[in-house]
Amino acid sequence: MANWFETKVRYDKTLENGQQKKVTEAYMVDALSFTEAEARISEEIAHFTSDYSISAVKRTKIAEIFRQHTGDKWYLVKVAFITLDEKTAVEKKSISQILVSADSFKEAYDNFMDGMKGTMADFEINTIQETLIMDVYDAALGSKTSDTPAE
């Protein structure tokens, strides 16, 4: 099971007009610890710039990631899985957070529904919101997950 950390990286970015601007960007990293998450994002960011700082590393409650080749943005889908307590016959909702890559809100919904095909559990979508996450890096091969096929 993946253990996702949100990292924030601060660096000087060159804008289209040639000016330098300090920016902070968010990245998701699959890691075993805060230390590993910081080391992995440092390794990935070093390919793009040498002058940067890691401004934050925090554990997330992301349960799963649905990836698409075309998705430029990342959307956070909060979904409630509905189960029935056999003793009391009361419905219980368990909230999960799933990160979905897509180019638009509608595509995020469609990609989420594609990812849920074959799921036997009843569920309802609570929210879908666009995030500021720039990219997602998987632990398995150290490669970004947005380049891998959808599961």
mmCIF file with all atom_site columns, C-alpha atoms in Angstrom:
data_model
loop_
_atom_site.group_PDB
_atom_site.id
_atom_site.type_symbol
_atom_site.label_atom_id
_atom_site.label_alt_id
_atom_site.label_comp_id
_atom_site.label_asym_id
_atom_site.label_entity_id
_atom_site.label_seq_id
_atom_site.pdbx_PDB_ins_code
_atom_site.Cartn_x
_atom_site.Cartn_y
_atom_site.Cartn_z
_atom_site.occupancy
_atom_site.B_iso_or_equiv
_atom_site.pdbx_formal_charge
_atom_site.auth_seq_id
_atom_site.auth_comp_id
_atom_site.auth_asym_id
_atom_site.auth_atom_id
_atom_site.pdbx_PDB_model_num
ATOM 1   C CA . MET A 1 1   ? 0.000   0.000  0.000   1.00 0.00 ? 1   MET A CA 1
ATOM 2   C CA . ALA A 1 2   ? 1.303   3.404  -0.958  1.00 0.00 ? 2   ALA A CA 1
ATOM 3   C CA . ASN A 1 3   ? 2.146   5.991  1.685   1.00 0.00 ? 3   ASN A CA 1
ATOM 4   C CA . TRP A 1 4   ? 1.667   9.411  0.064   1.00 0.00 ? 4   TRP A CA 1
ATOM 5   C CA . PHE A 1 5   ? 3.393   12.598 1.211   1.00 0.00 ? 5   PHE A CA 1
ATOM 6   C CA . GLU A 1 6   ? 2.687   16.083 -0.114  1.00 0.00 ? 6   GLU A CA 1
ATOM 7   C CA . THR A 1 7   ? 5.905   18.039 -0.489  1.00 0.00 ? 7   THR A CA 1
ATOM 8   C CA . LYS A 1 8   ? 6.271   21.729 -1.242  1.00 0.00 ? 8   LYS A CA 1
ATOM 9   C CA . VAL A 1 9   ? 9.292   22.962 -3.163  1.00 0.00 ? 9   VAL A CA 1
ATOM 10  C CA . ARG A 1 10  ? 10.321  26.628 -3.352  1.00 0.00 ? 10  ARG A CA 1
ATOM 11  C CA . TYR A 1 11  ? 12.555  27.810 -6.172  1.00 0.00 ? 11  TYR A CA 1
ATOM 12  C CA . ASP A 1 12  ? 13.165  30.612 -8.681  1.00 0.00 ? 12  ASP A CA 1
ATOM 13  C CA . LYS A 1 13  ? 11.118  30.026 -11.820 1.00 0.00 ? 13  LYS A CA 1
ATOM 14  C CA . THR A 1 14  ? 11.799  31.794 -15.107 1.00 0.00 ? 14  THR A CA 1
ATOM 15  C CA . LEU A 1 15  ? 8.567   33.250 -16.460 1.00 0.00 ? 15  LEU A CA 1
ATOM 16  C CA . GLU A 1 16  ? 7.664   33.528 -20.150 1.00 0.00 ? 16  GLU A CA 1
ATOM 17  C CA . ASN A 1 17  ? 8.758   37.180 -20.166 1.00 0.00 ? 17  ASN A CA 1
ATOM 18  C CA . GLY A 1 18  ? 12.195  36.202 -18.833 1.00 0.00 ? 18  GLY A CA 1
ATOM 19  C CA . GLN A 1 19  ? 11.711  37.456 -15.280 1.00 0.00 ? 19  GLN A CA 1
ATOM 20  C CA . GLN A 1 20  ? 12.620  35.344 -12.268 1.00 0.00 ? 20  GLN A CA 1
ATOM 21  C CA . LYS A 1 21  ? 9.926   34.707 -9.670  1.00 0.00 ? 21  LYS A CA 1
ATOM 22  C CA . LYS A 1 22  ? 10.003  32.723 -6.416  1.00 0.00 ? 22  LYS A CA 1
ATOM 23  C CA . VAL A 1 23  ? 7.329   30.000 -6.580  1.00 0.00 ? 23  VAL A CA 1
ATOM 24  C CA . THR A 1 24  ? 6.227   27.194 -4.305  1.00 0.00 ? 24  THR A CA 1
ATOM 25  C CA . GLU A 1 25  ? 4.904   24.073 -6.000  1.00 0.00 ? 25  GLU A CA 1
ATOM 26  C CA . ALA A 1 26  ? 3.315   20.954 -4.509  1.00 0.00 ? 26  ALA A CA 1
ATOM 27  C CA . TYR A 1 27  ? 4.324   17.409 -5.449  1.00 0.00 ? 27  TYR A CA 1
ATOM 28  C CA . MET A 1 28  ? 3.099   14.021 -4.219  1.00 0.00 ? 28  MET A CA 1
ATOM 29  C CA . VAL A 1 29  ? 5.710   11.405 -3.318  1.00 0.00 ? 29  VAL A CA 1
ATOM 30  C CA . ASP A 1 30  ? 5.225   7.767  -2.339  1.00 0.00 ? 30  ASP A CA 1
ATOM 31  C CA . ALA A 1 31  ? 7.702   7.131  0.497   1.00 0.00 ? 31  ALA A CA 1
ATOM 32  C CA . LEU A 1 32  ? 8.090   5.234  3.748   1.00 0.00 ? 32  LEU A CA 1
ATOM 33  C CA . SER A 1 33  ? 9.014   8.238  5.894   1.00 0.00 ? 33  SER A CA 1
ATOM 34  C CA . PHE A 1 34  ? 9.252   12.019 5.937   1.00 0.00 ? 34  PHE A CA 1
ATOM 35  C CA . THR A 1 35  ? 13.014  11.726 5.426   1.00 0.00 ? 35  THR A CA 1
ATOM 36  C CA . GLU A 1 36  ? 12.621  9.483  2.384   1.00 0.00 ? 36  GLU A CA 1
ATOM 37  C CA . ALA A 1 37  ? 9.934   11.788 0.936   1.00 0.00 ? 37  ALA A CA 1
ATOM 38  C CA . GLU A 1 38  ? 12.265  14.785 1.257   1.00 0.00 ? 38  GLU A CA 1
ATOM 39  C CA . ALA A 1 39  ? 15.177  12.866 -0.279  1.00 0.00 ? 39  ALA A CA 1
ATOM 40  C CA . ARG A 1 40  ? 13.060  11.594 -3.183  1.00 0.00 ? 40  ARG A CA 1
ATOM 41  C CA . ILE A 1 41  ? 11.601  14.986 -4.074  1.00 0.00 ? 41  ILE A CA 1
ATOM 42  C CA . SER A 1 42  ? 15.076  16.518 -3.853  1.00 0.00 ? 42  SER A CA 1
ATOM 43  C CA . GLU A 1 43  ? 16.315  13.900 -6.315  1.00 0.00 ? 43  GLU A CA 1
ATOM 44  C CA . GLU A 1 44  ? 13.447  14.615 -8.725  1.00 0.00 ? 44  GLU A CA 1
ATOM 45  C CA . ILE A 1 45  ? 13.662  18.424 -8.508  1.00 0.00 ? 45  ILE A CA 1
ATOM 46  C CA . ALA A 1 46  ? 17.452  18.421 -8.944  1.00 0.00 ? 46  ALA A CA 1
ATOM 47  C CA . HIS A 1 47  ? 16.830  17.485 -12.615 1.00 0.00 ? 47  HIS A CA 1
ATOM 48  C CA . PHE A 1 48  ? 15.128  20.867 -13.150 1.00 0.00 ? 48  PHE A CA 1
ATOM 49  C CA . THR A 1 49  ? 16.963  23.305 -10.888 1.00 0.00 ? 49  THR A CA 1
ATOM 50  C CA . SER A 1 50  ? 19.869  23.354 -8.475  1.00 0.00 ? 50  SER A CA 1
ATOM 51  C CA . ASP A 1 51  ? 18.667  26.279 -6.342  1.00 0.00 ? 51  ASP A CA 1
ATOM 52  C CA . TYR A 1 52  ? 15.601  25.116 -4.405  1.00 0.00 ? 52  TYR A CA 1
ATOM 53  C CA . SER A 1 53  ? 14.395  24.398 -0.891  1.00 0.00 ? 53  SER A CA 1
ATOM 54  C CA . ILE A 1 54  ? 11.882  21.945 0.495   1.00 0.00 ? 54  ILE A CA 1
ATOM 55  C CA . SER A 1 55  ? 9.459   24.110 2.453   1.00 0.00 ? 55  SER A CA 1
ATOM 56  C CA . ALA A 1 56  ? 7.070   21.396 3.707   1.00 0.00 ? 56  ALA A CA 1
ATOM 57  C CA . VAL A 1 57  ? 6.522   17.654 3.861   1.00 0.00 ? 57  VAL A CA 1
ATOM 58  C CA . LYS A 1 58  ? 3.242   16.311 5.186   1.00 0.00 ? 58  LYS A CA 1
ATOM 59  C CA . ARG A 1 59  ? 1.545   12.925 5.240   1.00 0.00 ? 59  ARG A CA 1
ATOM 60  C CA . THR A 1 60  ? -1.724  12.729 3.285   1.00 0.00 ? 60  THR A CA 1
ATOM 61  C CA . LYS A 1 61  ? -4.770  10.501 3.469   1.00 0.00 ? 61  LYS A CA 1
ATOM 62  C CA . ILE A 1 62  ? -4.709  9.637  -0.229  1.00 0.00 ? 62  ILE A CA 1
ATOM 63  C CA . ALA A 1 63  ? -5.938  6.054  -0.558  1.00 0.00 ? 63  ALA A CA 1
ATOM 64  C CA . GLU A 1 64  ? -5.336  5.592  -4.269  1.00 0.00 ? 64  GLU A CA 1
ATOM 65  C CA . ILE A 1 65  ? -4.277  7.376  -7.445  1.00 0.00 ? 65  ILE A CA 1
ATOM 66  C CA . PHE A 1 66  ? -6.005  7.036  -10.803 1.00 0.00 ? 66  PHE A CA 1
ATOM 67  C CA . ARG A 1 67  ? -3.607  8.041  -13.583 1.00 0.00 ? 67  ARG A CA 1
ATOM 68  C CA . GLN A 1 68  ? -4.235  9.022  -17.188 1.00 0.00 ? 68  GLN A CA 1
ATOM 69  C CA . HIS A 1 69  ? -1.740  9.851  -19.933 1.00 0.00 ? 69  HIS A CA 1
ATOM 70  C CA . THR A 1 70  ? -3.549  13.027 -20.907 1.00 0.00 ? 70  THR A CA 1
ATOM 71  C CA . GLY A 1 71  ? -4.232  14.537 -17.490 1.00 0.00 ? 71  GLY A CA 1
ATOM 72  C CA . ASP A 1 72  ? -2.418  17.835 -16.893 1.00 0.00 ? 72  ASP A CA 1
ATOM 73  C CA . LYS A 1 73  ? -4.125  18.577 -13.587 1.00 0.00 ? 73  LYS A CA 1
ATOM 74  C CA . TRP A 1 74  ? -4.770  16.596 -10.431 1.00 0.00 ? 74  TRP A CA 1
ATOM 75  C CA . TYR A 1 75  ? -8.213  16.417 -8.839  1.00 0.00 ? 75  TYR A CA 1
ATOM 76  C CA . LEU A 1 76  ? -9.002  15.214 -5.327  1.00 0.00 ? 76  LEU A CA 1
ATOM 77  C CA . VAL A 1 77  ? -12.115 13.044 -5.186  1.00 0.00 ? 77  VAL A CA 1
ATOM 78  C CA . LYS A 1 78  ? -13.643 12.432 -1.763  1.00 0.00 ? 78  LYS A CA 1
ATOM 79  C CA . VAL A 1 79  ? -15.789 9.337  -1.983  1.00 0.00 ? 79  VAL A CA 1
ATOM 80  C CA . ALA A 1 80  ? -17.966 7.684  0.656   1.00 0.00 ? 80  ALA A CA 1
ATOM 81  C CA . PHE A 1 81  ? -18.072 3.889  0.570   1.00 0.00 ? 81  PHE A CA 1
ATOM 82  C CA . ILE A 1 82  ? -21.362 2.648  1.949   1.00 0.00 ? 82  ILE A CA 1
ATOM 83  C CA . THR A 1 83  ? -21.539 -0.504 4.044   1.00 0.00 ? 83  THR A CA 1
ATOM 84  C CA . LEU A 1 84  ? -24.397 -2.028 5.994   1.00 0.00 ? 84  LEU A CA 1
ATOM 85  C CA . ASP A 1 85  ? -23.909 -3.034 9.619   1.00 0.00 ? 85  ASP A CA 1
ATOM 86  C CA . GLU A 1 86  ? -25.413 -6.541 9.714   1.00 0.00 ? 86  GLU A CA 1
ATOM 87  C CA . LYS A 1 87  ? -26.320 -6.367 13.415  1.00 0.00 ? 87  LYS A CA 1
ATOM 88  C CA . THR A 1 88  ? -28.085 -2.996 13.438  1.00 0.00 ? 88  THR A CA 1
ATOM 89  C CA . ALA A 1 89  ? -28.995 -2.731 9.717   1.00 0.00 ? 89  ALA A CA 1
ATOM 90  C CA . VAL A 1 90  ? -27.617 0.833  9.736   1.00 0.00 ? 90  VAL A CA 1
ATOM 91  C CA . GLU A 1 91  ? -25.705 2.262  6.773   1.00 0.00 ? 91  GLU A CA 1
ATOM 92  C CA . LYS A 1 92  ? -22.145 3.315  7.538   1.00 0.00 ? 92  LYS A CA 1
ATOM 93  C CA . LYS A 1 93  ? -20.119 5.630  5.308   1.00 0.00 ? 93  LYS A CA 1
ATOM 94  C CA . SER A 1 94  ? -16.348 5.422  5.131   1.00 0.00 ? 94  SER A CA 1
ATOM 95  C CA . ILE A 1 95  ? -14.650 8.394  3.428   1.00 0.00 ? 95  ILE A CA 1
ATOM 96  C CA . SER A 1 96  ? -11.656 7.838  1.118   1.00 0.00 ? 96  SER A CA 1
ATOM 97  C CA . GLN A 1 97  ? -9.605  10.344 -0.840  1.00 0.00 ? 97  GLN A CA 1
ATOM 98  C CA . ILE A 1 98  ? -8.520  9.464  -4.370  1.00 0.00 ? 98  ILE A CA 1
ATOM 99  C CA . LEU A 1 99  ? -6.272  11.592 -6.568  1.00 0.00 ? 99  LEU A CA 1
ATOM 100 C CA . VAL A 1 100 ? -7.257  11.603 -10.251 1.00 0.00 ? 100 VAL A CA 1
ATOM 101 C CA . SER A 1 101 ? -5.360  13.067 -13.210 1.00 0.00 ? 101 SER A CA 1
ATOM 102 C CA . ALA A 1 102 ? -7.439  14.852 -15.840 1.00 0.00 ? 102 ALA A CA 1
ATOM 103 C CA . ASP A 1 103 ? -7.612  17.935 -18.037 1.00 0.00 ? 103 ASP A CA 1
ATOM 104 C CA . SER A 1 104 ? -11.040 19.069 -16.818 1.00 0.00 ? 104 SER A CA 1
ATOM 105 C CA . PHE A 1 105 ? -13.564 18.548 -14.049 1.00 0.00 ? 105 PHE A CA 1
ATOM 106 C CA . LYS A 1 106 ? -15.759 16.363 -16.290 1.00 0.00 ? 106 LYS A CA 1
ATOM 107 C CA . GLU A 1 107 ? -12.762 14.276 -17.339 1.00 0.00 ? 107 GLU A CA 1
ATOM 108 C CA . ALA A 1 108 ? -11.810 13.865 -13.663 1.00 0.00 ? 108 ALA A CA 1
ATOM 109 C CA . TYR A 1 109 ? -15.297 12.502 -12.973 1.00 0.00 ? 109 TYR A CA 1
ATOM 110 C CA . ASP A 1 110 ? -15.100 10.175 -15.998 1.00 0.00 ? 110 ASP A CA 1
ATOM 111 C CA . ASN A 1 111 ? -11.588 8.972  -15.066 1.00 0.00 ? 111 ASN A CA 1
ATOM 112 C CA . PHE A 1 112 ? -12.731 8.333  -11.503 1.00 0.00 ? 112 PHE A CA 1
ATOM 113 C CA . MET A 1 113 ? -15.735 6.327  -12.694 1.00 0.00 ? 113 MET A CA 1
ATOM 114 C CA . ASP A 1 114 ? -13.455 4.342  -15.054 1.00 0.00 ? 114 ASP A CA 1
ATOM 115 C CA . GLY A 1 115 ? -11.157 3.597  -12.124 1.00 0.00 ? 115 GLY A CA 1
ATOM 116 C CA . MET A 1 116 ? -14.098 2.368  -10.068 1.00 0.00 ? 116 MET A CA 1
ATOM 117 C CA . LYS A 1 117 ? -15.343 -0.078 -12.739 1.00 0.00 ? 117 LYS A CA 1
ATOM 118 C CA . GLY A 1 118 ? -15.663 -3.534 -11.312 1.00 0.00 ? 118 GLY A CA 1
ATOM 119 C CA . THR A 1 119 ? -15.965 -2.256 -7.746  1.00 0.00 ? 119 THR A CA 1
ATOM 120 C CA . MET A 1 120 ? -18.532 -4.268 -5.838  1.00 0.00 ? 120 MET A CA 1
ATOM 121 C CA . ALA A 1 121 ? -18.930 -1.680 -3.060  1.00 0.00 ? 121 ALA A CA 1
ATOM 122 C CA . ASP A 1 122 ? -21.611 0.976  -3.115  1.00 0.00 ? 122 ASP A CA 1
ATOM 123 C CA . PHE A 1 123 ? -20.203 4.499  -3.108  1.00 0.00 ? 123 PHE A CA 1
ATOM 124 C CA . GLU A 1 124 ? -21.151 8.125  -3.594  1.00 0.00 ? 124 GLU A CA 1
ATOM 125 C CA . ILE A 1 125 ? -18.935 11.026 -4.572  1.00 0.00 ? 125 ILE A CA 1
ATOM 126 C CA . ASN A 1 126 ? -18.903 13.766 -1.938  1.00 0.00 ? 126 ASN A CA 1
ATOM 127 C CA . THR A 1 127 ? -16.602 16.271 -3.678  1.00 0.00 ? 127 THR A CA 1
ATOM 128 C CA . ILE A 1 128 ? -14.290 16.687 -6.634  1.00 0.00 ? 128 ILE A CA 1
ATOM 129 C CA . GLN A 1 129 ? -11.864 19.593 -6.478  1.00 0.00 ? 129 GLN A CA 1
ATOM 130 C CA . GLU A 1 130 ? -8.851  20.680 -8.482  1.00 0.00 ? 130 GLU A CA 1
ATOM 131 C CA . THR A 1 131 ? -5.578  20.630 -6.536  1.00 0.00 ? 131 THR A CA 1
ATOM 132 C CA . LEU A 1 132 ? -2.354  22.609 -6.880  1.00 0.00 ? 132 LEU A CA 1
ATOM 133 C CA . ILE A 1 133 ? -0.298  19.402 -7.193  1.00 0.00 ? 133 ILE A CA 1
ATOM 134 C CA . MET A 1 134 ? 2.146   19.664 -10.076 1.00 0.00 ? 134 MET A CA 1
ATOM 135 C CA . ASP A 1 135 ? 3.179   16.006 -10.332 1.00 0.00 ? 135 ASP A CA 1
ATOM 136 C CA . VAL A 1 136 ? 3.080   12.637 -8.589  1.00 0.00 ? 136 VAL A CA 1
ATOM 137 C CA . TYR A 1 137 ? 6.141   10.441 -8.049  1.00 0.00 ? 137 TYR A CA 1
ATOM 138 C CA . ASP A 1 138 ? 5.681   6.740  -7.416  1.00 0.00 ? 138 ASP A CA 1
ATOM 139 C CA . ALA A 1 139 ? 8.062   4.862  -5.109  1.00 0.00 ? 139 ALA A CA 1
ATOM 140 C CA . ALA A 1 140 ? 8.414   1.694  -7.198  1.00 0.00 ? 140 ALA A CA 1
ATOM 141 C CA . LEU A 1 141 ? 10.750  3.009  -9.869  1.00 0.00 ? 141 LEU A CA 1
ATOM 142 C CA . GLY A 1 142 ? 11.164  6.635  -8.825  1.00 0.00 ? 142 GLY A CA 1
ATOM 143 C CA . SER A 1 143 ? 9.278   7.684  -11.922 1.00 0.00 ? 143 SER A CA 1
ATOM 144 C CA . LYS A 1 144 ? 6.380   10.072 -12.057 1.00 0.00 ? 144 LYS A CA 1
ATOM 145 C CA . THR A 1 145 ? 3.072   8.284  -12.199 1.00 0.00 ? 145 THR A CA 1
ATOM 146 C CA . SER A 1 146 ? 1.516   10.597 -14.741 1.00 0.00 ? 146 SER A CA 1
ATOM 147 C CA . ASP A 1 147 ? 3.611   8.833  -17.400 1.00 0.00 ? 147 ASP A CA 1
ATOM 148 C CA . THR A 1 148 ? 2.317   5.399  -16.499 1.00 0.00 ? 148 THR A CA 1
ATOM 149 C CA . PRO A 1 149 ? -0.816  3.855  -17.972 1.00 0.00 ? 149 PRO A CA 1
ATOM 150 C CA . ALA A 1 150 ? -4.109  4.122  -16.157 1.00 0.00 ? 150 ALA A CA 1
ATOM 151 C CA . GLU A 1 151 ? -4.884  1.251  -13.839 1.00 0.00 ? 151 GLU A CA 1
#
